[in-house]
Amino acid sequence: EMLRSLVGSEMCIRDSKYFINTLSDYNICDLLYAIKNKLWIKVFYRNGIDLKPQCFVCYPIEIRQSTYNGRQHLVCYNPKFRGVTSTRIDFIDKIVKTNIEENHTTEIENAKKSTKYLWGVGYNDFKNGNAKEKIKVHNVTLKLKVEDNEEYIFKRVARESRIGKFSIEKNILTFTATVTQPIEMYSWIKTFAKRILSVTVDEVDVTKNVLSCLLYTSPSPRDSWASR
């Protein structure tokens, strides 16, 4: 019942229909509690590469789900690096409440504001302190050729547009989005391959890069769309 009040749905209830998330449900309960009560936490985890036990202190911001593999991630602010990143929840072993003395209010606010620009879970420059200032974002523009009888394409873009916007003029659909990490959009954009006229990031043409890329893979186990 606490979870229902926090997320407004039954997505995180323990008897989830999706086994992939079941083992993480206990961690999600703790994380949602910490998010609601604005607590600092210490996270004990093992990454997916060498399984070496590690830990870090963070301020949890929200839980999101990867657009690439469906894995749930914790978006959090890390005071050691003064940056915002995301961590796969299924790598977490334990979560413990903690406290820190330093004041990180401004950087936490920068981190929180950045979430509205997430297409999935990706951030750049985490270890360089990406939350010290306003998070850097990129403007992505996609142009598609759409015939008059292809109304289903319009409906699909409207359904999948997430944080983006689109307009239609003379059989050209223009989709724009401002995001933290454009590469997260590439695998989605590539599904329109035969209709793509151009793809630009900050007015630089990346069409060939998008069409030749493999499906997006997350940049790091430490570095996705559920609600806070």
mmCIF file with all atom_site columns, C-alpha atoms in Angstrom:
data_model
loop_
_atom_site.group_PDB
_atom_site.id
_atom_site.type_symbol
_atom_site.label_atom_id
_atom_site.label_alt_id
_atom_site.label_comp_id
_atom_site.label_asym_id
_atom_site.label_entity_id
_atom_site.label_seq_id
_atom_site.pdbx_PDB_ins_code
_atom_site.Cartn_x
_atom_site.Cartn_y
_atom_site.Cartn_z
_atom_site.occupancy
_atom_site.B_iso_or_equiv
_atom_site.pdbx_formal_charge
_atom_site.auth_seq_id
_atom_site.auth_comp_id
_atom_site.auth_asym_id
_atom_site.auth_atom_id
_atom_site.pdbx_PDB_model_num
ATOM 1   C CA . GLU A 1 1   ? 0.000  0.000   0.000   1.00 0.00 ? 1   GLU A CA 1
ATOM 2   C CA . MET A 1 2   ? 2.898  2.355   0.728   1.00 0.00 ? 2   MET A CA 1
ATOM 3   C CA . LEU A 1 3   ? 4.277  1.604   -2.738  1.00 0.00 ? 3   LEU A CA 1
ATOM 4   C CA . ARG A 1 4   ? 0.943  2.311   -4.380  1.00 0.00 ? 4   ARG A CA 1
ATOM 5   C CA . SER A 1 5   ? 0.813  5.713   -2.736  1.00 0.00 ? 5   SER A CA 1
ATOM 6   C CA . LEU A 1 6   ? 4.375  6.477   -3.838  1.00 0.00 ? 6   LEU A CA 1
ATOM 7   C CA . VAL A 1 7   ? 4.288  5.450   -7.489  1.00 0.00 ? 7   VAL A CA 1
ATOM 8   C CA . GLY A 1 8   ? 0.575  5.569   -8.227  1.00 0.00 ? 8   GLY A CA 1
ATOM 9   C CA . SER A 1 9   ? 0.527  2.069   -9.688  1.00 0.00 ? 9   SER A CA 1
ATOM 10  C CA . GLU A 1 10  ? 1.248  -1.562  -8.883  1.00 0.00 ? 10  GLU A CA 1
ATOM 11  C CA . MET A 1 11  ? 4.386  -1.705  -11.008 1.00 0.00 ? 11  MET A CA 1
ATOM 12  C CA . CYS A 1 12  ? 6.704  -2.263  -8.030  1.00 0.00 ? 12  CYS A CA 1
ATOM 13  C CA . ILE A 1 13  ? 4.535  -4.589  -5.945  1.00 0.00 ? 13  ILE A CA 1
ATOM 14  C CA . ARG A 1 14  ? 6.425  -7.691  -4.803  1.00 0.00 ? 14  ARG A CA 1
ATOM 15  C CA . ASP A 1 15  ? 4.402  -10.272 -6.694  1.00 0.00 ? 15  ASP A CA 1
ATOM 16  C CA . SER A 1 16  ? 5.401  -8.633  -9.971  1.00 0.00 ? 16  SER A CA 1
ATOM 17  C CA . LYS A 1 17  ? 4.503  -10.494 -13.145 1.00 0.00 ? 17  LYS A CA 1
ATOM 18  C CA . TYR A 1 18  ? 7.980  -9.827  -14.453 1.00 0.00 ? 18  TYR A CA 1
ATOM 19  C CA . PHE A 1 19  ? 10.515 -12.122 -12.818 1.00 0.00 ? 19  PHE A CA 1
ATOM 20  C CA . ILE A 1 20  ? 13.397 -9.935  -14.054 1.00 0.00 ? 20  ILE A CA 1
ATOM 21  C CA . ASN A 1 21  ? 12.481 -7.339  -11.406 1.00 0.00 ? 21  ASN A CA 1
ATOM 22  C CA . THR A 1 22  ? 11.308 -9.605  -8.585  1.00 0.00 ? 22  THR A CA 1
ATOM 23  C CA . LEU A 1 23  ? 14.637 -9.941  -6.780  1.00 0.00 ? 23  LEU A CA 1
ATOM 24  C CA . SER A 1 24  ? 15.036 -6.164  -6.767  1.00 0.00 ? 24  SER A CA 1
ATOM 25  C CA . ASP A 1 25  ? 11.678 -5.412  -5.172  1.00 0.00 ? 25  ASP A CA 1
ATOM 26  C CA . TYR A 1 26  ? 13.041 -5.300  -1.624  1.00 0.00 ? 26  TYR A CA 1
ATOM 27  C CA . ASN A 1 27  ? 15.662 -2.786  -2.691  1.00 0.00 ? 27  ASN A CA 1
ATOM 28  C CA . ILE A 1 28  ? 12.998 -0.745  -4.464  1.00 0.00 ? 28  ILE A CA 1
ATOM 29  C CA . CYS A 1 29  ? 10.981 -0.554  -1.235  1.00 0.00 ? 29  CYS A CA 1
ATOM 30  C CA . ASP A 1 30  ? 14.013 0.848   0.595   1.00 0.00 ? 30  ASP A CA 1
ATOM 31  C CA . LEU A 1 31  ? 14.849 3.248   -2.230  1.00 0.00 ? 31  LEU A CA 1
ATOM 32  C CA . LEU A 1 32  ? 11.319 4.605   -2.497  1.00 0.00 ? 32  LEU A CA 1
ATOM 33  C CA . TYR A 1 33  ? 11.287 5.154   1.264   1.00 0.00 ? 33  TYR A CA 1
ATOM 34  C CA . ALA A 1 34  ? 14.610 7.008   1.066   1.00 0.00 ? 34  ALA A CA 1
ATOM 35  C CA . ILE A 1 35  ? 13.420 9.128   -1.871  1.00 0.00 ? 35  ILE A CA 1
ATOM 36  C CA . LYS A 1 36  ? 10.171 10.058  -0.145  1.00 0.00 ? 36  LYS A CA 1
ATOM 37  C CA . ASN A 1 37  ? 11.940 10.987  3.100   1.00 0.00 ? 37  ASN A CA 1
ATOM 38  C CA . LYS A 1 38  ? 14.907 12.736  1.411   1.00 0.00 ? 38  LYS A CA 1
ATOM 39  C CA . LEU A 1 39  ? 17.506 10.492  3.054   1.00 0.00 ? 39  LEU A CA 1
ATOM 40  C CA . TRP A 1 40  ? 21.180 10.007  2.282   1.00 0.00 ? 40  TRP A CA 1
ATOM 41  C CA . ILE A 1 41  ? 22.031 6.339   1.802   1.00 0.00 ? 41  ILE A CA 1
ATOM 42  C CA . LYS A 1 42  ? 25.048 4.072   1.474   1.00 0.00 ? 42  LYS A CA 1
ATOM 43  C CA . VAL A 1 43  ? 24.678 1.573   -1.359  1.00 0.00 ? 43  VAL A CA 1
ATOM 44  C CA . PHE A 1 44  ? 26.529 -1.761  -1.317  1.00 0.00 ? 44  PHE A CA 1
ATOM 45  C CA . TYR A 1 45  ? 26.667 -3.359  -4.744  1.00 0.00 ? 45  TYR A CA 1
ATOM 46  C CA . ARG A 1 46  ? 28.535 -5.631  -7.161  1.00 0.00 ? 46  ARG A CA 1
ATOM 47  C CA . ASN A 1 47  ? 28.899 -4.520  -10.766 1.00 0.00 ? 47  ASN A CA 1
ATOM 48  C CA . GLY A 1 48  ? 28.179 -6.888  -13.631 1.00 0.00 ? 48  GLY A CA 1
ATOM 49  C CA . ILE A 1 49  ? 31.798 -7.177  -14.738 1.00 0.00 ? 49  ILE A CA 1
ATOM 50  C CA . ASP A 1 50  ? 33.902 -8.583  -11.897 1.00 0.00 ? 50  ASP A CA 1
ATOM 51  C CA . LEU A 1 51  ? 31.302 -8.907  -9.085  1.00 0.00 ? 51  LEU A CA 1
ATOM 52  C CA . LYS A 1 52  ? 33.726 -7.148  -6.737  1.00 0.00 ? 52  LYS A CA 1
ATOM 53  C CA . PRO A 1 53  ? 31.883 -5.752  -3.659  1.00 0.00 ? 53  PRO A CA 1
ATOM 54  C CA . GLN A 1 54  ? 31.832 -1.937  -3.632  1.00 0.00 ? 54  GLN A CA 1
ATOM 55  C CA . CYS A 1 55  ? 29.912 0.824   -1.911  1.00 0.00 ? 55  CYS A CA 1
ATOM 56  C CA . PHE A 1 56  ? 29.139 4.507   -2.373  1.00 0.00 ? 56  PHE A CA 1
ATOM 57  C CA . VAL A 1 57  ? 27.148 7.227   -0.620  1.00 0.00 ? 57  VAL A CA 1
ATOM 58  C CA . CYS A 1 58  ? 24.408 8.972   -2.586  1.00 0.00 ? 58  CYS A CA 1
ATOM 59  C CA . TYR A 1 59  ? 21.242 11.042  -2.471  1.00 0.00 ? 59  TYR A CA 1
ATOM 60  C CA . PRO A 1 60  ? 18.545 9.026   -4.318  1.00 0.00 ? 60  PRO A CA 1
ATOM 61  C CA . ILE A 1 61  ? 16.412 11.000  -6.779  1.00 0.00 ? 61  ILE A CA 1
ATOM 62  C CA . GLU A 1 62  ? 14.177 8.617   -8.705  1.00 0.00 ? 62  GLU A CA 1
ATOM 63  C CA . ILE A 1 63  ? 13.791 5.147   -10.178 1.00 0.00 ? 63  ILE A CA 1
ATOM 64  C CA . ARG A 1 64  ? 13.731 4.775   -13.940 1.00 0.00 ? 64  ARG A CA 1
ATOM 65  C CA . GLN A 1 65  ? 13.594 1.928   -16.419 1.00 0.00 ? 65  GLN A CA 1
ATOM 66  C CA . SER A 1 66  ? 16.039 1.505   -19.276 1.00 0.00 ? 66  SER A CA 1
ATOM 67  C CA . THR A 1 67  ? 14.733 2.140   -22.783 1.00 0.00 ? 67  THR A CA 1
ATOM 68  C CA . TYR A 1 68  ? 17.244 -0.417  -24.028 1.00 0.00 ? 68  TYR A CA 1
ATOM 69  C CA . ASN A 1 69  ? 16.993 -3.510  -21.810 1.00 0.00 ? 69  ASN A CA 1
ATOM 70  C CA . GLY A 1 70  ? 14.159 -2.785  -19.363 1.00 0.00 ? 70  GLY A CA 1
ATOM 71  C CA . ARG A 1 71  ? 16.464 -2.893  -16.329 1.00 0.00 ? 71  ARG A CA 1
ATOM 72  C CA . GLN A 1 72  ? 15.537 -0.653  -13.425 1.00 0.00 ? 72  GLN A CA 1
ATOM 73  C CA . HIS A 1 73  ? 18.021 2.023   -12.392 1.00 0.00 ? 73  HIS A CA 1
ATOM 74  C CA . LEU A 1 74  ? 18.417 4.372   -9.462  1.00 0.00 ? 74  LEU A CA 1
ATOM 75  C CA . VAL A 1 75  ? 19.149 7.944   -10.517 1.00 0.00 ? 75  VAL A CA 1
ATOM 76  C CA . CYS A 1 76  ? 21.216 9.483   -7.743  1.00 0.00 ? 76  CYS A CA 1
ATOM 77  C CA . TYR A 1 77  ? 23.575 12.301  -6.780  1.00 0.00 ? 77  TYR A CA 1
ATOM 78  C CA . ASN A 1 78  ? 27.050 11.205  -5.674  1.00 0.00 ? 78  ASN A CA 1
ATOM 79  C CA . PRO A 1 79  ? 28.769 13.736  -3.354  1.00 0.00 ? 79  PRO A CA 1
ATOM 80  C CA . LYS A 1 80  ? 32.236 12.230  -3.888  1.00 0.00 ? 80  LYS A CA 1
ATOM 81  C CA . PHE A 1 81  ? 32.227 13.183  -7.571  1.00 0.00 ? 81  PHE A CA 1
ATOM 82  C CA . ARG A 1 82  ? 29.626 15.955  -7.225  1.00 0.00 ? 82  ARG A CA 1
ATOM 83  C CA . GLY A 1 83  ? 27.788 14.325  -10.109 1.00 0.00 ? 83  GLY A CA 1
ATOM 84  C CA . VAL A 1 84  ? 24.508 12.663  -11.051 1.00 0.00 ? 84  VAL A CA 1
ATOM 85  C CA . THR A 1 85  ? 24.417 9.182   -12.561 1.00 0.00 ? 85  THR A CA 1
ATOM 86  C CA . SER A 1 86  ? 22.348 5.988   -12.498 1.00 0.00 ? 86  SER A CA 1
ATOM 87  C CA . THR A 1 87  ? 22.979 2.565   -11.001 1.00 0.00 ? 87  THR A CA 1
ATOM 88  C CA . ARG A 1 88  ? 21.339 -0.722  -11.919 1.00 0.00 ? 88  ARG A CA 1
ATOM 89  C CA . ILE A 1 89  ? 19.155 -1.801  -9.033  1.00 0.00 ? 89  ILE A CA 1
ATOM 90  C CA . ASP A 1 90  ? 19.693 -5.516  -9.643  1.00 0.00 ? 90  ASP A CA 1
ATOM 91  C CA . PHE A 1 91  ? 23.396 -5.009  -8.797  1.00 0.00 ? 91  PHE A CA 1
ATOM 92  C CA . ILE A 1 92  ? 22.554 -3.652  -5.327  1.00 0.00 ? 92  ILE A CA 1
ATOM 93  C CA . ASP A 1 93  ? 23.126 -5.975  -2.347  1.00 0.00 ? 93  ASP A CA 1
ATOM 94  C CA . LYS A 1 94  ? 22.166 -3.683  0.525   1.00 0.00 ? 94  LYS A CA 1
ATOM 95  C CA . ILE A 1 95  ? 21.035 -0.121  1.301   1.00 0.00 ? 95  ILE A CA 1
ATOM 96  C CA . VAL A 1 96  ? 21.833 1.611   4.601   1.00 0.00 ? 96  VAL A CA 1
ATOM 97  C CA . LYS A 1 97  ? 20.741 5.021   5.873   1.00 0.00 ? 97  LYS A CA 1
ATOM 98  C CA . THR A 1 98  ? 23.606 7.466   6.457   1.00 0.00 ? 98  THR A CA 1
ATOM 99  C CA . ASN A 1 99  ? 24.344 11.181  6.869   1.00 0.00 ? 99  ASN A CA 1
ATOM 100 C CA . ILE A 1 100 ? 26.873 13.634  5.478   1.00 0.00 ? 100 ILE A CA 1
ATOM 101 C CA . GLU A 1 101 ? 27.850 17.013  6.883   1.00 0.00 ? 101 GLU A CA 1
ATOM 102 C CA . GLU A 1 102 ? 28.525 18.944  3.678   1.00 0.00 ? 102 GLU A CA 1
ATOM 103 C CA . ASN A 1 103 ? 25.806 21.019  2.032   1.00 0.00 ? 103 ASN A CA 1
ATOM 104 C CA . HIS A 1 104 ? 25.065 19.840  -1.512  1.00 0.00 ? 104 HIS A CA 1
ATOM 105 C CA . THR A 1 105 ? 21.667 21.525  -1.952  1.00 0.00 ? 105 THR A CA 1
ATOM 106 C CA . THR A 1 106 ? 22.487 23.383  -5.190  1.00 0.00 ? 106 THR A CA 1
ATOM 107 C CA . GLU A 1 107 ? 24.046 20.363  -6.880  1.00 0.00 ? 107 GLU A CA 1
ATOM 108 C CA . ILE A 1 108 ? 21.157 18.111  -5.823  1.00 0.00 ? 108 ILE A CA 1
ATOM 109 C CA . GLU A 1 109 ? 18.722 20.600  -7.362  1.00 0.00 ? 109 GLU A CA 1
ATOM 110 C CA . ASN A 1 110 ? 20.758 20.567  -10.589 1.00 0.00 ? 110 ASN A CA 1
ATOM 111 C CA . ALA A 1 111 ? 20.577 16.770  -10.555 1.00 0.00 ? 111 ALA A CA 1
ATOM 112 C CA . LYS A 1 112 ? 16.813 16.741  -9.964  1.00 0.00 ? 112 LYS A CA 1
ATOM 113 C CA . LYS A 1 113 ? 16.158 19.234  -12.750 1.00 0.00 ? 113 LYS A CA 1
ATOM 114 C CA . SER A 1 114 ? 18.190 17.128  -15.167 1.00 0.00 ? 114 SER A CA 1
ATOM 115 C CA . THR A 1 115 ? 15.777 14.183  -14.992 1.00 0.00 ? 115 THR A CA 1
ATOM 116 C CA . LYS A 1 116 ? 13.262 15.923  -17.241 1.00 0.00 ? 116 LYS A CA 1
ATOM 117 C CA . TYR A 1 117 ? 15.848 15.676  -20.032 1.00 0.00 ? 117 TYR A CA 1
ATOM 118 C CA . LEU A 1 118 ? 16.447 11.936  -19.681 1.00 0.00 ? 118 LEU A CA 1
ATOM 119 C CA . TRP A 1 119 ? 15.401 9.826   -22.642 1.00 0.00 ? 119 TRP A CA 1
ATOM 120 C CA . GLY A 1 120 ? 16.451 6.741   -20.697 1.00 0.00 ? 120 GLY A CA 1
ATOM 121 C CA . VAL A 1 121 ? 19.073 6.642   -17.934 1.00 0.00 ? 121 VAL A CA 1
ATOM 122 C CA . GLY A 1 122 ? 22.249 8.043   -19.467 1.00 0.00 ? 122 GLY A CA 1
ATOM 123 C CA . TYR A 1 123 ? 24.454 10.859  -18.196 1.00 0.00 ? 123 TYR A CA 1
ATOM 124 C CA . ASN A 1 124 ? 27.799 12.165  -19.392 1.00 0.00 ? 124 ASN A CA 1
ATOM 125 C CA . ASP A 1 125 ? 30.753 13.458  -17.346 1.00 0.00 ? 125 ASP A CA 1
ATOM 126 C CA . PHE A 1 126 ? 29.621 11.981  -14.039 1.00 0.00 ? 126 PHE A CA 1
ATOM 127 C CA . LYS A 1 127 ? 33.138 11.725  -12.595 1.00 0.00 ? 127 LYS A CA 1
ATOM 128 C CA . ASN A 1 128 ? 33.913 15.246  -13.767 1.00 0.00 ? 128 ASN A CA 1
ATOM 129 C CA . GLY A 1 129 ? 31.212 16.653  -11.508 1.00 0.00 ? 129 GLY A CA 1
ATOM 130 C CA . ASN A 1 130 ? 28.367 17.102  -13.978 1.00 0.00 ? 130 ASN A CA 1
ATOM 131 C CA . ALA A 1 131 ? 26.047 18.449  -11.244 1.00 0.00 ? 131 ALA A CA 1
ATOM 132 C CA . LYS A 1 132 ? 28.301 21.350  -10.254 1.00 0.00 ? 132 LYS A CA 1
ATOM 133 C CA . GLU A 1 133 ? 26.531 23.439  -12.865 1.00 0.00 ? 133 GLU A CA 1
ATOM 134 C CA . LYS A 1 134 ? 23.336 23.042  -14.840 1.00 0.00 ? 134 LYS A CA 1
ATOM 135 C CA . ILE A 1 135 ? 23.457 19.658  -16.608 1.00 0.00 ? 135 ILE A CA 1
ATOM 136 C CA . LYS A 1 136 ? 24.564 19.898  -20.234 1.00 0.00 ? 136 LYS A CA 1
ATOM 137 C CA . VAL A 1 137 ? 21.837 18.899  -22.682 1.00 0.00 ? 137 VAL A CA 1
ATOM 138 C CA . HIS A 1 138 ? 21.732 18.337  -26.439 1.00 0.00 ? 138 HIS A CA 1
ATOM 139 C CA . ASN A 1 139 ? 19.105 19.195  -29.048 1.00 0.00 ? 139 ASN A CA 1
ATOM 140 C CA . VAL A 1 140 ? 18.203 16.281  -31.315 1.00 0.00 ? 140 VAL A CA 1
ATOM 141 C CA . THR A 1 141 ? 16.203 16.784  -34.517 1.00 0.00 ? 141 THR A CA 1
ATOM 142 C CA . LEU A 1 142 ? 14.841 13.924  -36.616 1.00 0.00 ? 142 LEU A CA 1
ATOM 143 C CA . LYS A 1 143 ? 13.185 14.460  -40.011 1.00 0.00 ? 143 LYS A CA 1
ATOM 144 C CA . LEU A 1 144 ? 11.084 11.695  -41.567 1.00 0.00 ? 144 LEU A CA 1
ATOM 145 C CA . LYS A 1 145 ? 9.439  11.367  -44.978 1.00 0.00 ? 145 LYS A CA 1
ATOM 146 C CA . VAL A 1 146 ? 5.847  10.222  -44.441 1.00 0.00 ? 146 VAL A CA 1
ATOM 147 C CA . GLU A 1 147 ? 3.257  9.551   -47.142 1.00 0.00 ? 147 GLU A CA 1
ATOM 148 C CA . ASP A 1 148 ? -0.364 10.748  -46.936 1.00 0.00 ? 148 ASP A CA 1
ATOM 149 C CA . ASN A 1 149 ? -1.679 7.241   -46.268 1.00 0.00 ? 149 ASN A CA 1
ATOM 150 C CA . GLU A 1 150 ? 0.772  6.554   -43.424 1.00 0.00 ? 150 GLU A CA 1
ATOM 151 C CA . GLU A 1 151 ? -1.182 8.034   -40.561 1.00 0.00 ? 151 GLU A CA 1
ATOM 152 C CA . TYR A 1 152 ? -0.023 5.143   -38.397 1.00 0.00 ? 152 TYR A CA 1
ATOM 153 C CA . ILE A 1 153 ? 3.479  6.644   -38.430 1.00 0.00 ? 153 ILE A CA 1
ATOM 154 C CA . PHE A 1 154 ? 2.128  9.880   -36.943 1.00 0.00 ? 154 PHE A CA 1
ATOM 155 C CA . LYS A 1 155 ? 0.282  7.910   -34.293 1.00 0.00 ? 155 LYS A CA 1
ATOM 156 C CA . ARG A 1 156 ? 3.347  5.859   -33.464 1.00 0.00 ? 156 ARG A CA 1
ATOM 157 C CA . VAL A 1 157 ? 5.558  8.922   -33.044 1.00 0.00 ? 157 VAL A CA 1
ATOM 158 C CA . ALA A 1 158 ? 2.901  10.570  -30.872 1.00 0.00 ? 158 ALA A CA 1
ATOM 159 C CA . ARG A 1 159 ? 2.701  7.427   -28.720 1.00 0.00 ? 159 ARG A CA 1
ATOM 160 C CA . GLU A 1 160 ? 6.477  7.005   -28.374 1.00 0.00 ? 160 GLU A CA 1
ATOM 161 C CA . SER A 1 161 ? 7.574  10.643  -28.281 1.00 0.00 ? 161 SER A CA 1
ATOM 162 C CA . ARG A 1 162 ? 8.305  10.636  -24.543 1.00 0.00 ? 162 ARG A CA 1
ATOM 163 C CA . ILE A 1 163 ? 9.912  14.045  -23.811 1.00 0.00 ? 163 ILE A CA 1
ATOM 164 C CA . GLY A 1 164 ? 10.015 15.067  -27.474 1.00 0.00 ? 164 GLY A CA 1
ATOM 165 C CA . LYS A 1 165 ? 7.706  17.108  -29.699 1.00 0.00 ? 165 LYS A CA 1
ATOM 166 C CA . PHE A 1 166 ? 6.829  16.780  -33.375 1.00 0.00 ? 166 PHE A CA 1
ATOM 167 C CA . SER A 1 167 ? 5.226  18.702  -36.212 1.00 0.00 ? 167 SER A CA 1
ATOM 168 C CA . ILE A 1 168 ? 4.172  17.793  -39.760 1.00 0.00 ? 168 ILE A CA 1
ATOM 169 C CA . GLU A 1 169 ? 4.499  19.893  -42.906 1.00 0.00 ? 169 GLU A CA 1
ATOM 170 C CA . LYS A 1 170 ? 4.345  18.762  -46.535 1.00 0.00 ? 170 LYS A CA 1
ATOM 171 C CA . ASN A 1 171 ? 4.800  15.074  -45.757 1.00 0.00 ? 171 ASN A CA 1
ATOM 172 C CA . ILE A 1 172 ? 7.827  15.759  -43.559 1.00 0.00 ? 172 ILE A CA 1
ATOM 173 C CA . LEU A 1 173 ? 7.575  14.906  -39.894 1.00 0.00 ? 173 LEU A CA 1
ATOM 174 C CA . THR A 1 174 ? 10.017 16.833  -37.706 1.00 0.00 ? 174 THR A CA 1
ATOM 175 C CA . PHE A 1 175 ? 10.696 15.402  -34.258 1.00 0.00 ? 175 PHE A CA 1
ATOM 176 C CA . THR A 1 176 ? 12.752 17.308  -31.675 1.00 0.00 ? 176 THR A CA 1
ATOM 177 C CA . ALA A 1 177 ? 13.938 16.434  -28.183 1.00 0.00 ? 177 ALA A CA 1
ATOM 178 C CA . THR A 1 178 ? 16.334 17.968  -25.671 1.00 0.00 ? 178 THR A CA 1
ATOM 179 C CA . VAL A 1 179 ? 18.196 15.169  -23.903 1.00 0.00 ? 179 VAL A CA 1
ATOM 180 C CA . THR A 1 180 ? 21.223 14.482  -21.693 1.00 0.00 ? 180 THR A CA 1
ATOM 181 C CA . GLN A 1 181 ? 22.575 11.675  -23.876 1.00 0.00 ? 181 GLN A CA 1
ATOM 182 C CA . PRO A 1 182 ? 21.516 11.592  -27.564 1.00 0.00 ? 182 PRO A CA 1
ATOM 183 C CA . ILE A 1 183 ? 22.966 8.117   -28.208 1.00 0.00 ? 183 ILE A CA 1
ATOM 184 C CA . GLU A 1 184 ? 20.147 6.624   -26.110 1.00 0.00 ? 184 GLU A CA 1
ATOM 185 C CA . MET A 1 185 ? 17.730 7.702   -28.853 1.00 0.00 ? 185 MET A CA 1
ATOM 186 C CA . TYR A 1 186 ? 19.624 6.122   -31.724 1.00 0.00 ? 186 TYR A CA 1
ATOM 187 C CA . SER A 1 187 ? 18.167 2.623   -31.545 1.00 0.00 ? 187 SER A CA 1
ATOM 188 C CA . TRP A 1 188 ? 14.627 4.093   -31.550 1.00 0.00 ? 188 TRP A CA 1
ATOM 189 C CA . ILE A 1 189 ? 15.415 6.485   -34.377 1.00 0.00 ? 189 ILE A CA 1
ATOM 190 C CA . LYS A 1 190 ? 16.940 3.658   -36.407 1.00 0.00 ? 190 LYS A CA 1
ATOM 191 C CA . THR A 1 191 ? 13.587 1.829   -36.490 1.00 0.00 ? 191 THR A CA 1
ATOM 192 C CA . PHE A 1 192 ? 12.433 4.527   -38.956 1.00 0.00 ? 192 PHE A CA 1
ATOM 193 C CA . ALA A 1 193 ? 15.460 3.859   -41.199 1.00 0.00 ? 193 ALA A CA 1
ATOM 194 C CA . LYS A 1 194 ? 13.755 3.866   -44.602 1.00 0.00 ? 194 LYS A CA 1
ATOM 195 C CA . ARG A 1 195 ? 11.953 7.123   -43.827 1.00 0.00 ? 195 ARG A CA 1
ATOM 196 C CA . ILE A 1 196 ? 14.841 9.058   -42.257 1.00 0.00 ? 196 ILE A CA 1
ATOM 197 C CA . LEU A 1 197 ? 15.806 12.222  -44.131 1.00 0.00 ? 197 LEU A CA 1
ATOM 198 C CA . SER A 1 198 ? 18.218 13.554  -41.527 1.00 0.00 ? 198 SER A CA 1
ATOM 199 C CA . VAL A 1 199 ? 19.259 13.374  -37.879 1.00 0.00 ? 199 VAL A CA 1
ATOM 200 C CA . THR A 1 200 ? 21.109 16.234  -36.209 1.00 0.00 ? 200 THR A CA 1
ATOM 201 C CA . VAL A 1 201 ? 22.533 16.733  -32.730 1.00 0.00 ? 201 VAL A CA 1
ATOM 202 C CA . ASP A 1 202 ? 23.144 20.379  -31.834 1.00 0.00 ? 202 ASP A CA 1
ATOM 203 C CA . GLU A 1 203 ? 22.798 21.147  -35.573 1.00 0.00 ? 203 GLU A CA 1
ATOM 204 C CA . VAL A 1 204 ? 25.545 18.665  -36.517 1.00 0.00 ? 204 VAL A CA 1
ATOM 205 C CA . ASP A 1 205 ? 24.415 15.991  -39.003 1.00 0.00 ? 205 ASP A CA 1
ATOM 206 C CA . VAL A 1 206 ? 24.796 12.490  -37.502 1.00 0.00 ? 206 VAL A CA 1
ATOM 207 C CA . THR A 1 207 ? 22.551 10.577  -39.911 1.00 0.00 ? 207 THR A CA 1
ATOM 208 C CA . LYS A 1 208 ? 25.283 8.177   -41.080 1.00 0.00 ? 208 LYS A CA 1
ATOM 209 C CA . ASN A 1 209 ? 26.352 7.518   -37.483 1.00 0.00 ? 209 ASN A CA 1
ATOM 210 C CA . VAL A 1 210 ? 22.806 6.652   -36.452 1.00 0.00 ? 210 VAL A CA 1
ATOM 211 C CA . LEU A 1 211 ? 22.136 4.347   -39.398 1.00 0.00 ? 211 LEU A CA 1
ATOM 212 C CA . SER A 1 212 ? 25.413 2.488   -38.929 1.00 0.00 ? 212 SER A CA 1
ATOM 213 C CA . CYS A 1 213 ? 25.276 2.159   -35.140 1.00 0.00 ? 213 CYS A CA 1
ATOM 214 C CA . LEU A 1 214 ? 24.542 -1.017  -33.223 1.00 0.00 ? 214 LEU A CA 1
ATOM 215 C CA . LEU A 1 215 ? 21.722 -1.026  -30.701 1.00 0.00 ? 215 LEU A CA 1
ATOM 216 C CA . TYR A 1 216 ? 22.476 1.255   -27.777 1.00 0.00 ? 216 TYR A CA 1
ATOM 217 C CA . THR A 1 217 ? 24.172 -0.297  -24.777 1.00 0.00 ? 217 THR A CA 1
ATOM 218 C CA . SER A 1 218 ? 24.340 1.456   -21.430 1.00 0.00 ? 218 SER A CA 1
ATOM 219 C CA . PRO A 1 219 ? 27.673 3.282   -20.952 1.00 0.00 ? 219 PRO A CA 1
ATOM 220 C CA . SER A 1 220 ? 28.287 1.821   -17.524 1.00 0.00 ? 220 SER A CA 1
ATOM 221 C CA . PRO A 1 221 ? 26.693 -0.330  -14.838 1.00 0.00 ? 221 PRO A CA 1
ATOM 222 C CA . ARG A 1 222 ? 27.003 2.779   -12.650 1.00 0.00 ? 222 ARG A CA 1
ATOM 223 C CA . ASP A 1 223 ? 25.832 5.128   -15.166 1.00 0.00 ? 223 ASP A CA 1
ATOM 224 C CA . SER A 1 224 ? 16.068 4.155   -17.547 1.00 0.00 ? 224 SER A CA 1
ATOM 225 C CA . TRP A 1 225 ? 11.341 5.283   -17.037 1.00 0.00 ? 225 TRP A CA 1
ATOM 226 C CA . ALA A 1 226 ? 9.527  4.720   -13.787 1.00 0.00 ? 226 ALA A CA 1
ATOM 227 C CA . SER A 1 227 ? 8.255  7.481   -11.577 1.00 0.00 ? 227 SER A CA 1
ATOM 228 C CA . ARG A 1 228 ? 9.753  9.014   -8.471  1.00 0.00 ? 228 ARG A CA 1
#
